[in-house]
């Protein structure tokens, strides 16, 4: 995997963040704590690891990146470096117990690295109690420690944390970059382009969606709906079978519904003569300019059914029943 390289250059996009970090190293003006902030799944944690590698690299390349092969780089890459501390949410949040353990660990100097890299990931999950416990360390970390926090911009990050870090902004990735990176992992180019569009600038989300069971189920549902629509009669047995298959995805069912909804959105684009807006280039039914049987108004109505289904799922309604209701409604 290209991502496992952990050099700054191997991280997708984020030119501004890279420039800020390299500039800080070059001018010997490292901030004691950085907060990498931006959308989910755009490379914050990956760049944090790469930056840590660079800071500790024994033979940096052209004054701007880790070499990827010296002893320090190899050890940090393996994830087993004693001077790489990673704090991640335990369940839904970073807990105060984890921060206390971290503070204890920081009372000792680094084992061997120039900088001990302390990555506190997803700080938007941290509640006030845990955040307060972290403030002193953030303000004045013991020497030899480089703190890097990451947080999603959609989540709330406490102002007390924000004010004590230098913020490095991350942005959504260009669709082409995400598609190319997916294709490099062996995904068919058409499918990679669809996934990149669906994931809306997040490589992390695109990778989650690239799950083959999810994509196969999406294809089966869409083919089934199309077949029934064109036969002009809903077949109850088919709907029940498709609902069962969809419900089998369990926690990933909301993702499936988003994917199928996007196909309906594409049909709307087609009905409105905007073929260039189509996202799902790998799916059936979108090559026919005459549409597949729904009018533009009918299609718009159907988008609401997806929102209704998502609400029902959020309330823990029975997954199979939600899908049956939705699929009958879509026909
Ligand atoms: Zn190196």
Tab-separated table of C-alpha atoms and ligand atoms in Angstrom:
chain	number	residue	atom	x	y	z
A	1	UNK	CA	0.000	0.000	0.000
A	2	UNK	CA	1.234	3.428	-0.973
A	3	UNK	CA	-0.235	4.962	2.210
A	4	UNK	CA	2.016	2.897	4.403
A	5	UNK	CA	5.061	4.695	3.115
A	6	UNK	CA	4.670	7.421	5.731
A	7	UNK	CA	6.639	10.022	3.850
A	8	UNK	CA	5.146	13.481	3.452
A	9	UNK	CA	5.273	13.162	-0.337
A	10	UNK	CA	3.184	9.973	-0.262
A	11	UNK	CA	0.275	11.716	1.472
A	12	UNK	CA	-2.406	12.724	-1.005
A	13	UNK	CA	-2.946	16.465	-1.623
A	14	UNK	CA	-2.881	18.846	1.398
A	15	UNK	CA	-0.206	21.065	-0.134
A	16	UNK	CA	-0.884	23.948	2.238
A	17	UNK	CA	-0.530	21.793	5.357
A	18	UNK	CA	2.687	20.251	4.009
A	19	UNK	CA	4.114	23.649	3.203
A	20	UNK	CA	3.370	25.006	6.680
A	21	UNK	CA	4.967	22.018	8.392
A	22	UNK	CA	8.071	21.938	6.186
A	23	UNK	CA	8.462	25.682	6.631
A	24	UNK	CA	8.348	25.299	10.419
A	25	UNK	CA	11.123	22.692	10.341
A	26	UNK	CA	13.274	24.705	7.950
A	27	UNK	CA	13.029	27.865	10.056
A	28	UNK	CA	13.446	25.942	13.344
A	29	UNK	CA	10.134	27.295	14.558
A	30	UNK	CA	8.204	24.205	15.521
A	31	UNK	CA	5.066	24.825	17.503
A	32	UNK	CA	4.876	22.728	20.670
A	33	UNK	CA	1.438	21.471	19.647
A	34	UNK	CA	-0.273	21.254	16.276
A	35	UNK	CA	-3.931	20.652	15.572
A	36	UNK	CA	-4.582	19.088	12.170
A	37	UNK	CA	-8.123	20.140	11.429
A	38	UNK	CA	-10.358	19.352	8.473
A	39	UNK	CA	-12.903	16.910	7.036
A	40	UNK	CA	-12.827	13.237	8.015
A	41	UNK	CA	-10.743	10.859	5.910
A	42	UNK	CA	-8.496	13.353	4.127
A	43	UNK	CA	-5.104	12.322	5.542
A	44	UNK	CA	-4.730	14.106	8.881
A	45	UNK	CA	-3.461	11.100	10.798
A	46	UNK	CA	-1.366	9.865	7.893
A	47	UNK	CA	0.370	13.221	7.533
A	48	UNK	CA	0.911	13.360	11.297
A	49	UNK	CA	2.789	10.056	11.135
A	50	UNK	CA	4.752	11.213	8.081
A	51	UNK	CA	5.671	14.487	9.772
A	52	UNK	CA	6.852	12.560	12.819
A	53	UNK	CA	9.010	10.418	10.551
A	54	UNK	CA	10.517	13.494	8.964
A	55	UNK	CA	11.334	15.091	12.319
A	56	UNK	CA	13.189	11.969	13.423
A	57	UNK	CA	14.685	10.871	10.105
A	58	UNK	CA	18.454	10.320	10.188
A	59	UNK	CA	18.887	11.178	6.488
A	60	UNK	CA	16.139	13.618	5.437
A	61	UNK	CA	15.606	14.023	1.697
A	62	UNK	CA	16.230	17.448	0.144
A	63	UNK	CA	15.492	19.182	3.428
A	64	UNK	CA	11.811	18.342	3.147
A	65	UNK	CA	10.915	14.735	3.768
A	66	UNK	CA	11.736	11.510	5.569
A	67	UNK	CA	13.941	9.088	3.673
A	68	UNK	CA	11.666	6.162	4.479
A	69	UNK	CA	14.529	3.731	4.905
A	70	UNK	CA	16.841	4.778	7.764
A	71	UNK	CA	16.606	2.978	11.094
A	72	UNK	CA	14.247	5.569	12.578
A	73	UNK	CA	11.979	5.630	9.515
A	74	UNK	CA	11.773	1.843	9.419
A	75	UNK	CA	10.928	1.631	13.089
A	76	UNK	CA	8.310	4.373	12.985
A	77	UNK	CA	6.766	2.805	9.903
A	78	UNK	CA	6.342	-0.505	11.679
A	79	UNK	CA	4.312	1.288	14.339
A	80	UNK	CA	6.443	-0.310	17.078
A	81	UNK	CA	8.663	2.650	17.834
A	82	UNK	CA	8.714	3.226	21.603
A	83	UNK	CA	8.695	6.976	20.939
A	84	UNK	CA	5.495	6.966	18.940
A	85	UNK	CA	2.518	7.404	21.251
A	86	UNK	CA	-0.916	7.172	19.742
A	87	UNK	CA	-4.032	8.128	21.682
A	88	UNK	CA	-7.275	7.270	19.909
A	89	UNK	CA	-10.903	7.261	21.058
A	90	UNK	CA	-11.673	4.324	23.304
A	91	UNK	CA	-15.130	3.522	21.978
A	92	UNK	CA	-16.862	6.801	21.176
A	93	UNK	CA	-14.517	9.213	22.959
A	94	UNK	CA	-11.036	9.851	24.292
A	95	UNK	CA	-11.399	9.266	28.009
A	96	UNK	CA	-9.770	11.062	30.925
A	97	UNK	CA	-8.082	7.803	31.965
A	98	UNK	CA	-6.216	7.777	28.633
A	99	UNK	CA	-5.025	11.351	29.157
A	100	UNK	CA	-3.810	10.502	32.668
A	101	UNK	CA	-1.847	7.553	31.276
A	102	UNK	CA	-0.374	9.781	28.597
A	103	UNK	CA	0.706	12.385	31.151
A	104	UNK	CA	2.430	9.692	33.158
A	105	UNK	CA	4.270	8.436	30.060
A	106	UNK	CA	5.466	11.967	29.306
A	107	UNK	CA	7.165	12.290	32.678
A	108	UNK	CA	9.927	10.077	31.202
A	109	UNK	CA	12.244	11.328	28.449
A	110	UNK	CA	12.006	9.784	24.965
A	111	UNK	CA	13.754	6.402	24.686
A	112	UNK	CA	15.888	7.066	21.638
A	113	UNK	CA	14.213	9.445	19.186
A	114	UNK	CA	14.991	13.130	18.860
A	115	UNK	CA	11.294	13.812	19.204
A	116	UNK	CA	8.763	11.570	20.816
A	117	UNK	CA	5.726	11.861	18.552
A	118	UNK	CA	2.498	12.113	20.512
A	119	UNK	CA	-0.507	11.805	18.229
A	120	UNK	CA	-3.839	12.459	19.878
A	121	UNK	CA	-6.373	11.549	17.223
A	122	UNK	CA	-9.983	12.675	16.892
A	123	UNK	CA	-9.899	15.259	19.674
A	124	UNK	CA	-13.416	16.334	18.682
A	125	UNK	CA	-14.557	13.268	20.649
A	126	UNK	CA	-12.956	14.526	23.852
A	127	UNK	CA	-15.283	15.778	26.582
A	128	UNK	CA	-14.521	18.722	28.819
A	129	UNK	CA	-13.090	16.686	31.699
A	130	UNK	CA	-10.525	14.910	29.511
A	131	UNK	CA	-9.722	18.123	27.632
A	132	UNK	CA	-9.084	20.032	30.858
A	133	UNK	CA	-6.726	17.337	31.991
A	134	UNK	CA	-4.722	17.815	28.793
A	135	UNK	CA	-4.397	21.618	28.890
A	136	UNK	CA	-1.204	21.910	30.894
A	137	UNK	CA	0.663	19.454	28.681
A	138	UNK	CA	-0.598	21.264	25.584
A	139	UNK	CA	0.659	24.573	26.874
A	140	UNK	CA	4.047	23.312	27.860
A	141	UNK	CA	4.921	19.785	26.794
A	142	UNK	CA	8.023	18.319	28.433
A	143	UNK	CA	11.111	18.737	26.203
A	144	UNK	CA	11.582	16.191	23.424
A	145	UNK	CA	7.873	15.741	22.810
A	146	UNK	CA	6.088	16.858	19.661
A	147	UNK	CA	2.336	16.933	20.136
A	148	UNK	CA	0.053	16.530	17.141
A	149	UNK	CA	-3.705	16.527	17.563
A	150	UNK	CA	-6.191	15.729	14.845
A	151	UNK	CA	-9.844	16.661	14.754
A	152	UNK	CA	-12.751	16.738	12.336
A	153	UNK	CA	-14.015	20.168	11.490
A	154	UNK	CA	-17.591	18.926	11.664
A	155	UNK	CA	-17.109	17.992	15.316
A	156	UNK	CA	-16.896	20.490	18.133
A	157	UNK	CA	-13.388	21.082	19.406
A	158	UNK	CA	-13.268	22.841	22.741
A	159	UNK	CA	-11.978	26.455	22.535
A	160	UNK	CA	-9.487	25.742	25.329
A	161	UNK	CA	-7.825	23.180	23.032
A	162	UNK	CA	-8.026	25.340	19.908
A	163	UNK	CA	-6.357	28.305	21.577
A	164	UNK	CA	-3.349	26.253	22.703
A	165	UNK	CA	-2.471	24.714	19.340
A	166	UNK	CA	-1.248	25.958	16.027
A	167	UNK	CA	-3.965	24.972	13.592
A	168	UNK	CA	-2.969	23.298	10.332
A	169	UNK	CA	-5.931	23.343	7.932
A	170	UNK	CA	-6.826	20.296	5.831
A	171	UNK	CA	-9.225	20.332	2.900
A	172	UNK	CA	-11.336	17.844	0.952
A	173	UNK	CA	-9.338	16.029	-1.733
A	174	UNK	CA	-9.850	16.489	-5.463
A	175	UNK	CA	-12.032	13.752	-6.940
A	176	UNK	CA	-9.361	12.738	-9.462
A	177	UNK	CA	-6.738	12.274	-6.741
A	178	UNK	CA	-9.022	9.984	-4.748
A	179	UNK	CA	-9.997	8.024	-7.878
A	180	UNK	CA	-6.369	7.549	-8.917
A	181	UNK	CA	-5.363	6.368	-5.474
A	182	UNK	CA	-8.243	3.867	-5.382
A	183	UNK	CA	-7.444	2.622	-8.862
A	184	UNK	CA	-3.841	2.076	-7.735
A	185	UNK	CA	-5.155	-0.420	-5.171
A	186	UNK	CA	-6.721	-2.546	-7.909
A	187	UNK	CA	-10.244	-1.124	-8.105
A	188	UNK	CA	-11.626	-0.829	-11.654
A	189	UNK	CA	-11.239	2.780	-12.921
A	190	UNK	CA	-14.993	3.307	-13.509
A	191	UNK	CA	-15.830	2.081	-10.051
A	192	UNK	CA	-12.985	4.148	-8.551
A	193	UNK	CA	-14.368	7.271	-10.246
A	194	UNK	CA	-17.844	6.567	-8.854
A	195	UNK	CA	-16.543	5.964	-5.354
A	196	UNK	CA	-14.442	9.111	-5.435
A	197	UNK	CA	-17.473	11.153	-6.420
A	198	UNK	CA	-19.634	9.560	-3.762
A	199	UNK	CA	-17.029	10.042	-1.046
A	200	UNK	CA	-16.896	13.764	-1.760
A	201	UNK	CA	-13.222	14.464	-1.174
A	202	UNK	CA	-12.609	11.882	1.558
A	203	UNK	CA	-10.219	9.052	0.736
A	204	UNK	CA	-11.076	7.401	4.057
A	205	UNK	CA	-14.768	7.297	3.186
A	206	UNK	CA	-14.023	6.080	-0.341
A	207	UNK	CA	-12.028	3.179	1.102
A	208	UNK	CA	-14.861	2.263	3.459
A	209	UNK	CA	-17.273	2.285	0.545
A	210	UNK	CA	-14.902	0.208	-1.584
A	211	UNK	CA	-15.935	-2.793	0.510
A	212	UNK	CA	-16.867	-5.408	-2.086
A	213	UNK	CA	-19.959	-6.743	-0.304
A	214	UNK	CA	-21.410	-3.253	-0.134
A	215	UNK	CA	-20.760	-2.606	-3.822
A	216	UNK	CA	-22.154	-5.969	-4.902
A	217	UNK	CA	-25.317	-5.435	-2.878
A	218	UNK	CA	-25.725	-1.974	-4.389
A	219	UNK	CA	-25.472	-3.460	-7.851
A	220	UNK	CA	-27.981	-6.228	-7.043
A	221	UNK	CA	-30.519	-3.782	-5.565
A	222	UNK	CA	-30.281	-1.390	-8.496
A	223	UNK	CA	-30.523	-4.196	-11.064
A	224	UNK	CA	-33.553	-5.588	-9.199
A	225	UNK	CA	-35.326	-2.226	-9.029
A	226	UNK	CA	-34.615	-1.588	-12.688
A	227	UNK	CA	-35.928	-4.967	-13.738
A	228	UNK	CA	-39.177	-4.573	-11.803
A	229	UNK	CA	-39.625	-1.031	-13.074
A	230	UNK	CA	-39.211	-2.057	-16.663
A	231	UNK	CA	-41.489	-5.075	-16.249
A	232	UNK	CA	-44.018	-2.529	-14.883
A	233	UNK	CA	-44.967	-4.727	-11.956
A	234	UNK	CA	-43.460	-4.917	-8.508
A	235	UNK	CA	-42.734	-8.537	-7.675
A	236	UNK	CA	-43.255	-9.004	-3.941
A	237	UNK	CA	-40.923	-11.984	-3.759
A	238	UNK	CA	-38.118	-9.972	-5.394
A	239	UNK	CA	-38.630	-7.026	-3.045
A	240	UNK	CA	-38.532	-9.296	0.009
A	241	UNK	CA	-35.352	-10.979	-1.207
A	242	UNK	CA	-33.628	-7.654	-1.948
A	243	UNK	CA	-34.689	-6.253	1.432
A	244	UNK	CA	-33.244	-9.284	3.153
A	245	UNK	CA	-29.970	-8.940	1.261
A	246	UNK	CA	-29.731	-5.234	2.074
A	247	UNK	CA	-30.543	-5.748	5.768
A	248	UNK	CA	-27.736	-8.324	5.907
A	249	UNK	CA	-25.254	-5.451	5.650
A	250	UNK	CA	-26.218	-4.487	9.214
A	251	UNK	CA	-24.224	-1.380	10.263
A	252	UNK	CA	-23.318	-0.631	6.668
A	253	UNK	CA	-26.965	-0.415	5.574
A	254	UNK	CA	-27.044	3.417	5.815
A	255	UNK	CA	-24.033	3.519	3.464
A	256	UNK	CA	-25.903	1.263	1.025
A	257	UNK	CA	-28.949	3.527	1.106
A	258	UNK	CA	-26.719	6.536	0.392
A	259	UNK	CA	-25.278	4.717	-2.612
A	260	UNK	CA	-28.665	3.728	-4.025
A	261	UNK	CA	-29.965	7.248	-3.393
A	262	UNK	CA	-27.094	8.588	-5.431
A	263	UNK	CA	-28.201	6.446	-8.359
A	264	UNK	CA	-31.624	8.101	-8.150
A	265	UNK	CA	-29.916	11.476	-8.068
A	266	UNK	CA	-28.102	10.472	-11.246
A	267	UNK	CA	-31.420	9.545	-12.880
A	268	UNK	CA	-32.658	13.044	-12.012
A	269	UNK	CA	-29.581	14.563	-13.663
A	270	UNK	CA	-30.261	12.458	-16.728
A	271	UNK	CA	-33.940	13.484	-16.791
A	272	UNK	CA	-32.788	17.105	-16.628
A	273	UNK	CA	-30.331	16.659	-19.499
A	274	UNK	CA	-27.249	17.026	-17.334
A	275	UNK	CA	-25.385	13.803	-18.160
A	276	UNK	CA	-22.050	15.377	-17.201
A	277	UNK	CA	-23.267	15.499	-13.577
A	278	UNK	CA	-23.670	11.735	-13.362
A	279	UNK	CA	-21.604	10.106	-10.634
A	280	UNK	CA	-22.307	6.383	-10.976
A	281	UNK	CA	-20.719	5.756	-14.321
A	282	UNK	CA	-20.395	2.061	-13.602
A	283	UNK	CA	-24.096	1.387	-13.006
A	284	UNK	CA	-26.856	0.270	-15.389
A	285	UNK	CA	-29.778	2.469	-16.407
A	286	UNK	CA	-27.741	5.635	-16.834
A	287	UNK	CA	-26.758	5.234	-20.450
A	288	UNK	CA	-30.317	5.531	-21.741
A	289	UNK	CA	-31.186	9.143	-22.389
A	290	UNK	CA	-34.891	8.276	-22.378
A	291	UNK	CA	-34.727	7.403	-18.704
A	292	UNK	CA	-35.774	4.153	-17.113
A	293	UNK	CA	-39.461	4.699	-16.432
A	294	UNK	CA	-39.731	7.324	-13.694
A	295	UNK	CA	-40.655	10.922	-14.478
A	296	UNK	CA	-38.476	13.716	-13.063
A	297	UNK	CA	-41.171	14.539	-10.480
A	298	UNK	CA	-41.467	10.897	-9.418
A	299	UNK	CA	-37.723	10.701	-8.973
A	300	UNK	CA	-37.667	13.760	-6.720
A	301	UNK	CA	-40.408	12.250	-4.540
A	302	UNK	CA	-38.350	9.110	-4.186
A	303	UNK	CA	-35.367	10.948	-2.742
A	304	UNK	CA	-37.523	11.760	0.304
A	305	UNK	CA	-38.152	8.046	0.865
A	306	UNK	CA	-34.422	7.544	1.449
A	307	UNK	CA	-34.390	10.225	4.124
A	308	UNK	CA	-37.390	8.603	5.784
A	309	UNK	CA	-35.608	5.228	5.778
A	310	UNK	CA	-32.456	6.751	7.291
A	311	UNK	CA	-34.550	8.270	10.090
A	312	UNK	CA	-36.211	4.927	10.780
A	313	UNK	CA	-32.839	3.195	10.942
A	314	UNK	CA	-31.547	5.852	13.342
A	315	UNK	CA	-34.501	4.962	15.590
A	316	UNK	CA	-33.506	1.284	15.450
A	317	UNK	CA	-36.505	0.136	13.419
A	318	UNK	CA	-36.253	-3.375	11.974
A	319	UNK	CA	-33.815	-3.202	9.062
A	320	UNK	CA	-35.627	-5.679	6.807
A	321	UNK	CA	-38.989	-3.944	7.270
A	322	UNK	CA	-37.434	-0.512	6.577
A	323	UNK	CA	-35.953	-1.849	3.327
A	324	UNK	CA	-39.172	-3.547	2.209
A	325	UNK	CA	-41.079	-0.338	2.807
A	326	UNK	CA	-38.469	1.681	0.937
A	327	UNK	CA	-38.162	-0.648	-2.066
A	328	UNK	CA	-41.942	-0.912	-2.567
A	329	UNK	CA	-42.101	2.870	-2.337
A	330	UNK	CA	-39.399	3.341	-4.940
A	331	UNK	CA	-41.204	1.302	-7.615
B	1	LIG	ZN1	14.793	8.279	7.422
